[in-house]
Coordinates of C-alpha atoms (C1' of nucleotides) and ligand atoms in Angstrom, one line a residue:
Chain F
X1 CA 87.8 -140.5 -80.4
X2 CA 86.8 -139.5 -83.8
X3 CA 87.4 -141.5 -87.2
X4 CA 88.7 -139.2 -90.0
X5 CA 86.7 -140.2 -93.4
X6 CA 90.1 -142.3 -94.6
X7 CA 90.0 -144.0 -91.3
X8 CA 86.1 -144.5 -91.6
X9 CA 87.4 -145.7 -95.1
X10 CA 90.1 -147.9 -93.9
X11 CA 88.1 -149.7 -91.1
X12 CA 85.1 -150.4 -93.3
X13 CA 87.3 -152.5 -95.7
X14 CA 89.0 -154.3 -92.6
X15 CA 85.4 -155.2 -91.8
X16 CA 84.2 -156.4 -94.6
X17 CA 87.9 -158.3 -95.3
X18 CA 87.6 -160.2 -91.7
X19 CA 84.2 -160.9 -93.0
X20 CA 83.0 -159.3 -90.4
X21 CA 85.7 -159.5 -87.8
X22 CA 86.1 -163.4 -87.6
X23 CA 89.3 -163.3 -89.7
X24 CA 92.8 -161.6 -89.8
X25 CA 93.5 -159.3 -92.5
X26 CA 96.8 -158.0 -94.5
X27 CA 98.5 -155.4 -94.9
X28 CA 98.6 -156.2 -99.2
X29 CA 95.1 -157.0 -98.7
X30 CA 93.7 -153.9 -97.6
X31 CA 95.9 -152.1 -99.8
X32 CA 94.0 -154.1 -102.6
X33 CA 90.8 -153.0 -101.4
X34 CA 91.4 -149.5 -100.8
X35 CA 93.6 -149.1 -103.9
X36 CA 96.7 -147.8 -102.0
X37 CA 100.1 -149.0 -101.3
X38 CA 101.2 -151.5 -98.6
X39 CA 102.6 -149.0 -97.3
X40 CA 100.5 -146.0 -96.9
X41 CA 98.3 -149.1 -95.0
X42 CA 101.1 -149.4 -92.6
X43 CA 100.8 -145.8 -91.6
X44 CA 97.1 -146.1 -91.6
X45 CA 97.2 -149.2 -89.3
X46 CA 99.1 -147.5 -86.5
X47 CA 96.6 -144.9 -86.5
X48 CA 94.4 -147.1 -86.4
X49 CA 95.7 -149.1 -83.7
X50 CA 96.1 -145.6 -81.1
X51 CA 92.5 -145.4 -81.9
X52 CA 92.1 -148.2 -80.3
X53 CA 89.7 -149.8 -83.4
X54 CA 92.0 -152.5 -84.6
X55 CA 94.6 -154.7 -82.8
X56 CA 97.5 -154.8 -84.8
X57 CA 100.5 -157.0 -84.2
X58 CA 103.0 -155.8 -87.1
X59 CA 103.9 -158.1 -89.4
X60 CA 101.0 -160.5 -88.2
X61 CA 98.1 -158.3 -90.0
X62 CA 95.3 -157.1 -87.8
X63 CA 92.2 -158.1 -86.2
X64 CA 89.2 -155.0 -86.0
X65 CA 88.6 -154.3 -82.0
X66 CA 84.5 -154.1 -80.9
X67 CA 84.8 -150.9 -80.6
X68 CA 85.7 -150.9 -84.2
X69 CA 83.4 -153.3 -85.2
X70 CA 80.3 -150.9 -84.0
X71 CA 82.2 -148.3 -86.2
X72 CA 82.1 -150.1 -88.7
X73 CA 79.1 -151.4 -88.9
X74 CA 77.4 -147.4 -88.0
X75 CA 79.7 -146.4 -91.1
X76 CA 77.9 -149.1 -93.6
X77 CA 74.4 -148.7 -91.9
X78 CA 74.8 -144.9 -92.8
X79 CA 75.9 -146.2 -96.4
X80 CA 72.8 -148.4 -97.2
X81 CA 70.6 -146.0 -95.9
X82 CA 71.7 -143.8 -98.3
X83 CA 72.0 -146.0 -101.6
X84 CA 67.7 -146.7 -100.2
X85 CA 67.7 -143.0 -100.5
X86 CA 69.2 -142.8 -104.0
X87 CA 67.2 -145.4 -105.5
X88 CA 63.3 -145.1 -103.6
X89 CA 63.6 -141.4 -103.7
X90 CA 65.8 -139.9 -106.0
X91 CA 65.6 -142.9 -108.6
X92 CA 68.7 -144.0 -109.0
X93 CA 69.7 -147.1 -110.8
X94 CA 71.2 -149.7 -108.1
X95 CA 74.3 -149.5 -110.1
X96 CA 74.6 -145.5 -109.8
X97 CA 74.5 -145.2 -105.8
X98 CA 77.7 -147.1 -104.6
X99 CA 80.1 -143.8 -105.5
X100 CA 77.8 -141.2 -104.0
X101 CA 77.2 -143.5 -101.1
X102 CA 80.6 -143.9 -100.7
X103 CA 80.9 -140.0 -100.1
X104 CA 77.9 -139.2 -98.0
X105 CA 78.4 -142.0 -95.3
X106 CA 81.3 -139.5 -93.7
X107 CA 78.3 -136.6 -93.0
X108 CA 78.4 -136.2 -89.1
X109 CA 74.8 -135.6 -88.2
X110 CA 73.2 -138.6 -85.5
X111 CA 69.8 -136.5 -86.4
X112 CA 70.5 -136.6 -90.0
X113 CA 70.6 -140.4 -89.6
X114 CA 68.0 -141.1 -87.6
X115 CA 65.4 -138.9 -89.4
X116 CA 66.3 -140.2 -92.9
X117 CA 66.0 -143.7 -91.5
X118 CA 62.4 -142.8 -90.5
X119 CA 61.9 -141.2 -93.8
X120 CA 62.7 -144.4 -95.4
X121 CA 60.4 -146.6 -93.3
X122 CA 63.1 -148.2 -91.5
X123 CA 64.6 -150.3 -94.4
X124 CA 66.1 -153.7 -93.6
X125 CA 67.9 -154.1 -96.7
X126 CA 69.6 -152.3 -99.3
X127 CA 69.0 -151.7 -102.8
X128 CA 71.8 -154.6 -103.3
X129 CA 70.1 -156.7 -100.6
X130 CA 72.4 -156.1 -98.2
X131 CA 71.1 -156.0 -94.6
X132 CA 71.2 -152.2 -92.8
X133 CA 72.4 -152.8 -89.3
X134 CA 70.3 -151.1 -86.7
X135 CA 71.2 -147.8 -84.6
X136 CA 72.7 -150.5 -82.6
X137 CA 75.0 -152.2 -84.8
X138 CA 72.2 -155.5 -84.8
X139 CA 72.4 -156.9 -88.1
X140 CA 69.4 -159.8 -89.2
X141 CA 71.4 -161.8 -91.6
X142 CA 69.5 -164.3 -93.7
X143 CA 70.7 -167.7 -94.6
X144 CA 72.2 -166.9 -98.2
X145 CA 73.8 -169.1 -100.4
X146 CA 75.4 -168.3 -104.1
X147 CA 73.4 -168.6 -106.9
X148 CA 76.0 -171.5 -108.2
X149 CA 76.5 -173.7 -105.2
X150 CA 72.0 -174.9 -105.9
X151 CA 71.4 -178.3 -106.6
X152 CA 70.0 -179.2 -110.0
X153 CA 65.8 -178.1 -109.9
X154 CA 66.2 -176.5 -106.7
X155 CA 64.1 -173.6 -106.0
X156 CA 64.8 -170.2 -104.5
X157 CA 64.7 -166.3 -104.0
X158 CA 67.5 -163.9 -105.1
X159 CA 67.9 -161.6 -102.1
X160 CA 71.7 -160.0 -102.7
X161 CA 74.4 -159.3 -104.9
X162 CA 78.4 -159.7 -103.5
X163 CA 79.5 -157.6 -106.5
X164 CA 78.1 -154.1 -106.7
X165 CA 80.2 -153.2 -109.9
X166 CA 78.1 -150.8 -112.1
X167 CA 79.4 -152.8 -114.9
X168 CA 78.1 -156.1 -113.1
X169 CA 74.6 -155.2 -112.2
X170 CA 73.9 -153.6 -115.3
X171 CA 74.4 -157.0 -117.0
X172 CA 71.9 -158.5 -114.0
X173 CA 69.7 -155.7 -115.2
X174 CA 70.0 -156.6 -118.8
X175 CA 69.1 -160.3 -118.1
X176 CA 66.5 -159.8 -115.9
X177 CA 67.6 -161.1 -112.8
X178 CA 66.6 -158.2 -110.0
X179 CA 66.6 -158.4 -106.6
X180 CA 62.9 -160.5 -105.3
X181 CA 63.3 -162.9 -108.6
X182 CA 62.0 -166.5 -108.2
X183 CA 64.4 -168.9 -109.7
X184 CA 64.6 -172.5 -110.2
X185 CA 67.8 -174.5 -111.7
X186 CA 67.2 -176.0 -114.7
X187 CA 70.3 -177.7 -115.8
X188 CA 74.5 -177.3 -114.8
X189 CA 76.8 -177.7 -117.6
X190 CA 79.5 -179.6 -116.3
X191 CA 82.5 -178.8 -118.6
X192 CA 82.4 -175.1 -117.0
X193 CA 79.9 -174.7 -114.2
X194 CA 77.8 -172.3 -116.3
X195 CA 73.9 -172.2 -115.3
X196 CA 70.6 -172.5 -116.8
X197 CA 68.3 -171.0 -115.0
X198 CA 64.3 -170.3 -115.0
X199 CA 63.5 -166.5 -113.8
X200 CA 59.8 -165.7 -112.6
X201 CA 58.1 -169.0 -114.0
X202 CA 58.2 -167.6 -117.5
X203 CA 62.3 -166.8 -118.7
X204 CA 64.8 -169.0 -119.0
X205 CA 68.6 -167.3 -118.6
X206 CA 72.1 -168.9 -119.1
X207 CA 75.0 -167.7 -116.9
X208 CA 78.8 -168.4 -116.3
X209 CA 79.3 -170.4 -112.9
X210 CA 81.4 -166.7 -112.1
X211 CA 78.2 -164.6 -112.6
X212 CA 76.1 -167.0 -110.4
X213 CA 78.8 -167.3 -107.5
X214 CA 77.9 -163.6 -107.2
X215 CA 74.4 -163.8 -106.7
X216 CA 73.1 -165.3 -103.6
X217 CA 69.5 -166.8 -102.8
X218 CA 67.3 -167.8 -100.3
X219 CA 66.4 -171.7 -100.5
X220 CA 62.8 -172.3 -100.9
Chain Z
X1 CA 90.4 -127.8 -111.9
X2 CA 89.3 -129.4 -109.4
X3 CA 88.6 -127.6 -105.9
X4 CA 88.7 -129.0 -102.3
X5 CA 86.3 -128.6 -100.0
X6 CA 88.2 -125.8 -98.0
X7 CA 89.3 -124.0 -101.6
X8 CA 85.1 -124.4 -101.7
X9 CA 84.5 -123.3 -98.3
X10 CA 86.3 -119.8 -98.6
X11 CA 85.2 -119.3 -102.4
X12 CA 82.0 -119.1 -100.8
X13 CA 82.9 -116.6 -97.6
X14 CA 84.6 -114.2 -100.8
X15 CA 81.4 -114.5 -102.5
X16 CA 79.4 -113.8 -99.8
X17 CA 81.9 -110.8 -98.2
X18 CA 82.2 -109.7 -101.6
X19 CA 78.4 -109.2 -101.7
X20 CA 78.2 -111.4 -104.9
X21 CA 81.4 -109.7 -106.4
X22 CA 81.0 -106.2 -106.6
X23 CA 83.5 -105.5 -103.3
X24 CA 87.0 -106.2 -103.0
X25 CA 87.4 -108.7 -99.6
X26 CA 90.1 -108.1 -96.8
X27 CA 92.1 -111.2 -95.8
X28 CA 91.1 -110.1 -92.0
X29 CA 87.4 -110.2 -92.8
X30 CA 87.9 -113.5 -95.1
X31 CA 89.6 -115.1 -91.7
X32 CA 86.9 -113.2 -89.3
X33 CA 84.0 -115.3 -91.6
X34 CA 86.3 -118.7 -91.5
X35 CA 86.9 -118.4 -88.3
X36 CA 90.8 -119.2 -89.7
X37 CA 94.3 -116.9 -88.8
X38 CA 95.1 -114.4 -91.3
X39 CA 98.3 -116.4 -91.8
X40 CA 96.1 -119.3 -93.2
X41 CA 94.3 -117.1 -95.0
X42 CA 97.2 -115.9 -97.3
X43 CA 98.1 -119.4 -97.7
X44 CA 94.5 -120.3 -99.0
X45 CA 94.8 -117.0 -101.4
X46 CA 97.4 -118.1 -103.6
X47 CA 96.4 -121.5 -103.7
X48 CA 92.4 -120.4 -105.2
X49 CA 94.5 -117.0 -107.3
X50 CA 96.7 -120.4 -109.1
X51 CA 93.2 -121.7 -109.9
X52 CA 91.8 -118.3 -111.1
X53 CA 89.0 -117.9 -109.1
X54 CA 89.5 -114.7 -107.6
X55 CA 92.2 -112.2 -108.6
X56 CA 94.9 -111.3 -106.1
X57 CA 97.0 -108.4 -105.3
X58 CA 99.2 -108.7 -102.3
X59 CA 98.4 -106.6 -99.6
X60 CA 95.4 -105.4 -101.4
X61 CA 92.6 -107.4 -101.1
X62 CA 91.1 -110.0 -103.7
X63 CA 88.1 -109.6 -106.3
X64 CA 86.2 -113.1 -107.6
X65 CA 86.5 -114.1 -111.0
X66 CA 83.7 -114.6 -112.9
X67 CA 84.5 -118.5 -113.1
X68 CA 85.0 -118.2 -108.9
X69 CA 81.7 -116.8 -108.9
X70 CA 80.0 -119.7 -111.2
X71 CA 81.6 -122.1 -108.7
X72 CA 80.5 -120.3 -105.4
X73 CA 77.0 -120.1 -106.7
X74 CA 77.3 -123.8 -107.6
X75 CA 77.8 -124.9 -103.8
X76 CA 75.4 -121.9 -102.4
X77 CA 73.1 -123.9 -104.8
X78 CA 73.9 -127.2 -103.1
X79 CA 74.0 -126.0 -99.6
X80 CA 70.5 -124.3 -100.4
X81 CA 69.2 -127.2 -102.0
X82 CA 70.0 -129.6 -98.9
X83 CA 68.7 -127.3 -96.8
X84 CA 65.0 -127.2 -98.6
X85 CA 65.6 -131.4 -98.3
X86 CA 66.2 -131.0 -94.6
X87 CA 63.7 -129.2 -93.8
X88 CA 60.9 -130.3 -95.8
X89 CA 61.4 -134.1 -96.2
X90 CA 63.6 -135.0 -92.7
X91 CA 61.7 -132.1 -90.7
X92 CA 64.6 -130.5 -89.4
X93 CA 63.5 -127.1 -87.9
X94 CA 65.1 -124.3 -89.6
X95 CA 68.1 -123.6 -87.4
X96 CA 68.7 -127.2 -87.2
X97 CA 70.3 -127.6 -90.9
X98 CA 73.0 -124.7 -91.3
X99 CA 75.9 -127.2 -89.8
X100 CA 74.4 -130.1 -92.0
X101 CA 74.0 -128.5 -95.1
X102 CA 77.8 -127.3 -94.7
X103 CA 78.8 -130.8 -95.1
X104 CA 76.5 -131.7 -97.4
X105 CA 77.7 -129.5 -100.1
X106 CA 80.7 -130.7 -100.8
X107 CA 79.7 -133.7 -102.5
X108 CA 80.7 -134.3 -106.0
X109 CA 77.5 -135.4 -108.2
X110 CA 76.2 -133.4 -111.0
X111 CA 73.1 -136.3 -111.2
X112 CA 72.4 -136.1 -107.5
X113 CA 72.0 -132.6 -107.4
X114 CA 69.8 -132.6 -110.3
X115 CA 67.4 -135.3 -109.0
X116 CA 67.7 -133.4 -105.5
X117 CA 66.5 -130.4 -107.5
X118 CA 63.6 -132.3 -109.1
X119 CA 62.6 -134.2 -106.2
X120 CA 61.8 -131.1 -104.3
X121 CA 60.2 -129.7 -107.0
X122 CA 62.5 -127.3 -108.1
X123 CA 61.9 -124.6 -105.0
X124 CA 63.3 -121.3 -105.1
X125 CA 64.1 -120.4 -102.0
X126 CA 65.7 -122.4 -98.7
X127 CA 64.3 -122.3 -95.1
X128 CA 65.8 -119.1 -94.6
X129 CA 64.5 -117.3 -97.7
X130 CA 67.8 -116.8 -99.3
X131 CA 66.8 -117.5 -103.4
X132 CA 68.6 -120.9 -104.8
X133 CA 71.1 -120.4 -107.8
X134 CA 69.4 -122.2 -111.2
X135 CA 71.9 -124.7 -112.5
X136 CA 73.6 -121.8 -114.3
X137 CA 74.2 -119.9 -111.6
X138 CA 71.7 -117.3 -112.4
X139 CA 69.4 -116.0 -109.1
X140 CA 65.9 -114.7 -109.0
X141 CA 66.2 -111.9 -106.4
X142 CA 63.7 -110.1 -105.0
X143 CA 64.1 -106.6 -103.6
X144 CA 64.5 -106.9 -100.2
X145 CA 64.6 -104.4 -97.2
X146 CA 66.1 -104.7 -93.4
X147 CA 62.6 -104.6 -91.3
X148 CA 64.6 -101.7 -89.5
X149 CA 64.5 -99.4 -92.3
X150 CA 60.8 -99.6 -92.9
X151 CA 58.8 -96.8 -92.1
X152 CA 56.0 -96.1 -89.3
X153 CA 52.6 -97.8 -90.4
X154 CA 53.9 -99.3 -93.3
X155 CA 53.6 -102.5 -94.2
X156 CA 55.1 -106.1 -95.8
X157 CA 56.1 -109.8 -95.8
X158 CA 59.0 -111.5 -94.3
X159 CA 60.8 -113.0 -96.9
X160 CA 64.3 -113.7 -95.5
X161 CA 66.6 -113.4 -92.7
X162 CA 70.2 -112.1 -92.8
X163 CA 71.5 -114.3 -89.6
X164 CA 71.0 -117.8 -89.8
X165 CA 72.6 -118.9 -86.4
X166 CA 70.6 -121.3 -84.5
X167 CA 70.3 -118.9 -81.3
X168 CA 68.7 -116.3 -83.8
X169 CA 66.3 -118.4 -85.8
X170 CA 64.9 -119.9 -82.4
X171 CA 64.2 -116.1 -81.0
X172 CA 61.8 -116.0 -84.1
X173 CA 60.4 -119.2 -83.6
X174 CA 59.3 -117.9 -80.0
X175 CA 58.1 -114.5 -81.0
X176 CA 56.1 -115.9 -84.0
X177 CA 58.3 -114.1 -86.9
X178 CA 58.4 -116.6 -89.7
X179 CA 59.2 -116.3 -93.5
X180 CA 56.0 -115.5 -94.7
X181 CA 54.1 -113.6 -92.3
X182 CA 52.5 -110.3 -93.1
X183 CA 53.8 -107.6 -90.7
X184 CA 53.0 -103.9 -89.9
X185 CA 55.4 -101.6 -88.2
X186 CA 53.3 -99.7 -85.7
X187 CA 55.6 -98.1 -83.6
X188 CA 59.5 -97.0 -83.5
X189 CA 60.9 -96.0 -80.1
X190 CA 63.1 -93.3 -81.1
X191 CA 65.9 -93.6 -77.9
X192 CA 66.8 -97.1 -78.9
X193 CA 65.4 -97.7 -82.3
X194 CA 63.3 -100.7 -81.4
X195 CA 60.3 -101.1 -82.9
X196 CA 56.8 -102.8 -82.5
X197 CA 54.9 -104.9 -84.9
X198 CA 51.7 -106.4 -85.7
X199 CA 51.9 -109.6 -86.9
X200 CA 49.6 -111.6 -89.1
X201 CA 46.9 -108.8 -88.5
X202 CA 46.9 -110.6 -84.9
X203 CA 49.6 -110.3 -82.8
X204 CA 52.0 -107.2 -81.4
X205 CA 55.3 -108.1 -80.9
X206 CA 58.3 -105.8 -79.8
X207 CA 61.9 -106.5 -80.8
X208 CA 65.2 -104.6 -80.8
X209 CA 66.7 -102.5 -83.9
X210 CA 69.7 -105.5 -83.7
X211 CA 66.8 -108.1 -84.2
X212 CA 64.8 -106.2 -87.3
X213 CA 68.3 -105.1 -89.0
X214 CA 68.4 -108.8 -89.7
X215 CA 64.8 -109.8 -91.2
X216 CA 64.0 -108.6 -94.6
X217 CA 61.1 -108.0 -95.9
X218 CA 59.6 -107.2 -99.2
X219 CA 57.6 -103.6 -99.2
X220 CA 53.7 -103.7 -99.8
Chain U
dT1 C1' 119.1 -175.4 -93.2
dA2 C1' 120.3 -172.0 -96.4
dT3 C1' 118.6 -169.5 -100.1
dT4 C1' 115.1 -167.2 -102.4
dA5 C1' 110.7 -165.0 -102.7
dT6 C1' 107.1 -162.5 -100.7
dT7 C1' 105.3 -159.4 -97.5
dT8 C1' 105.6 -155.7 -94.6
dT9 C1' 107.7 -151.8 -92.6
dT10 C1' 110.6 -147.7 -92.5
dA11 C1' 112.7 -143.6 -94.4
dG12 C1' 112.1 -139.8 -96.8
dC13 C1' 109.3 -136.9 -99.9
dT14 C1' 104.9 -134.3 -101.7
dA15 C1' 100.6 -132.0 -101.0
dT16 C1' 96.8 -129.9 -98.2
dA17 C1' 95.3 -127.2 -94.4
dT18 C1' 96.0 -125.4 -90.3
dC19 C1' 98.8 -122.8 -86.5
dT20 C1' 102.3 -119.2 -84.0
dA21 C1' 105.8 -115.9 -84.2
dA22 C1' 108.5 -112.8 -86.8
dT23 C1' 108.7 -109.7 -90.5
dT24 C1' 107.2 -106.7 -94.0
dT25 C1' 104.0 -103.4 -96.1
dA26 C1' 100.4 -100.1 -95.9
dA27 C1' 97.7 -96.7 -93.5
dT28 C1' 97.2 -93.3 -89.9
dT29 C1' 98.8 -89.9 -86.6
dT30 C1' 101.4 -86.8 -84.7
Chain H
dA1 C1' 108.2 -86.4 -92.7
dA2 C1' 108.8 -89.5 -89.0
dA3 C1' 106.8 -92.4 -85.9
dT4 C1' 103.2 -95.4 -84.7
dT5 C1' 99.6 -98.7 -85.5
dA6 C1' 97.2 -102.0 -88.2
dA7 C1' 97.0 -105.4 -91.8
dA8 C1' 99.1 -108.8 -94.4
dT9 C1' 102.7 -112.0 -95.6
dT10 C1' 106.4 -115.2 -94.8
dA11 C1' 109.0 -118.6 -92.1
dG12 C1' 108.8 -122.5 -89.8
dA13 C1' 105.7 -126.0 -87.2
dT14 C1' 102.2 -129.8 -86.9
dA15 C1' 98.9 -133.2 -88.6
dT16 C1' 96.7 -136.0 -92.3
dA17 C1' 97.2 -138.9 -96.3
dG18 C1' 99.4 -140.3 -100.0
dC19 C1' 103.7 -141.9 -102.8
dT20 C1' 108.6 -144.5 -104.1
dA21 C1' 112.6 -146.8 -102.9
dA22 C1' 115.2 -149.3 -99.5
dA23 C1' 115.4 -152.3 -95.6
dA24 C1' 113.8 -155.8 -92.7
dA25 C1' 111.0 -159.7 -91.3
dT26 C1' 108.4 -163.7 -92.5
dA27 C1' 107.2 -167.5 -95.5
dA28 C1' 108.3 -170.8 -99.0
dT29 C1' 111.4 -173.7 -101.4
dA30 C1' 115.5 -176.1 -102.8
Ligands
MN301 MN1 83.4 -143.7 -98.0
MN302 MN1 75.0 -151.6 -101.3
MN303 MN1 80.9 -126.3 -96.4
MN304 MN1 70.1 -121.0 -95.7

DNA sequence: TATTATTTTTAGCTATATCTAATTTAATTT
DNA sequence: AAATTAAATTAGATATAGCTAAAAATAATA
């Protein structure tokens, strides 16, 4: 059965909402996502439901199907190949490619996929460092943590961003903390959380505990 | 205003059936090309003659505006453009990218068309030797002949072919007719109109009046 | 537990894009 | 000029995807 792009649209959000199918999602939830109303997501749900990609109990919100995770997860593997596209190729900013991404995951083309893939050297990660699932749906997640939940002089690697607002990682941009930066934590200001951090060995950055719960690291 | 992608899909078939404007297009011939109903077609008619790109008179056909022609030209530039991208950075084969670039199209980004453009080095012509529209609209065309109205022992270079189904594009493949090649028309059978060719200074082939009517050539 | 608040669904409407069947208009033949 | 044929439009469906407003179900609180 095929997904129409609303539905690809829809099931993507109940993905990433269930964090990845562990969790039950509302109805006012998705609609919060997908800026719609609760109840142009109750039509959508019983679509989605004869489609067999969601199991939806009304009332009771809705749990995404396997069969609907591997759609989802081919829907966002054809997304992050594309913002890799927009950004090695075409050189995009990493906070231009979310909206164009967002447009040409819905191409139908299997071939298209699997020759840009090649193209691209077989990316692991997108340009938000995101990991691309394989043709398969396989996903190698690394252990991430946010940037605000480090220990005082702990070290690590930023590898991802959970907000990938244009507004948001053009501020990153402006502060100079991209995707591959070494950082250590160099002191916590306890009345509000906020951060000092050291970038690179060489630049010292302050940030609001809100910023930092959006950036996620590997521990070193 | 704003156009969907099926307002953008027949403003294209009128500008092509129109033969870039200069005809006045038949809602049978507009449904023949969109493989659509006539009924569907009328429908379609009033919506694009509210938007004023073309100009329609019931019951008498409909001319393009010159603002419907700025806007086919725009998504023959896209589809075009793609096409190049297909063929020359994914290796698609040339009849493999007509369904693709159809999709491709339709999305909505001035910047990614323009880096697009840039990336592949602002070509001129797609895979199937049709010239690309410049950003405002304006084509490069060059005089162009059907190899079925070219003389005996004259010669020339295949720029361009008329059909770009998949089933036509893999006959040339076989018989070694590609964009570019140098031909000589050595002989016409005069029962059937077929002719035979030497191609590349190397190598006869023979193929029906149907078959030249739809490679052009440029006279040397 | 009864009341209130929140969430979700349903009913009914709009807009796009298609179709079939019926009707109307235009073009072509006797 | 009348009759016939062909082309095009309209009427009335269906399917998708959204909305608002009203109703119903569940959850929270007094
Ligand atoms: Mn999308
Ligand atoms: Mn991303
Ligand atoms: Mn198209
Ligand atoms: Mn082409």
């Amino acid at each position: 059965m095929n997904l129409t792009t609303a539905e690809e649209n829809y099931l993507k959000a109940i993905y990433h909402l269930s964090e990845g199918g562990s969790k039950s999602v509302s109805t006012n939830d998705i609609a919060g996502e997908m800026k719609t109303k609760p109840a142009s997501v109750s039509d959508m749900l019983r679509k989605l439901s004869d489609k067999e990609v969601i199991e939806y109990r009304k009332y009771y919100g809705v749990h995404i199907t396997e069969e609907g995770k591997k759609r989802a997860l081919q829907t966002i593997r054809k997304h992050r190949l594309w913002e890799v596209f927009l950004v090695d190729k075409l050189n995009f900013a990493w906070d231009e490619v979310h909206e164009v991404a967002e447009e040409l995951e819905h191409i139908q083309s299997p071939l298209l996929i699997q020759r840009l893939d090649a193209y691209l050297n077989y990316p692991k990660f997108d340009p938000h460092g995101d990991p691309i699932p394989d043709e398969y749906g396989d996903v190698r997640a690394r252990p991430r943590v946010p940037l605000n939940e480090m220990d005082l002089d702990q070290t690590g690697q930023i590898v991802a961003v959970k907000d990938s607002s244009a507004a948001f990682l053009r501020y990153l941009d402006k502060v100079g903390a991209y995707i591959g930066a070494r950082i250590k934590i160099l002191d916590r200001v306890e009345f509000d959380g906020s951060l000092e951090i050291l970038v690179d060995n060489k630049k010292n950055i302050f940030m609001s505990k809100d910023v930092a719960g959006n950036i996620l690291v590997i521990q070193s």
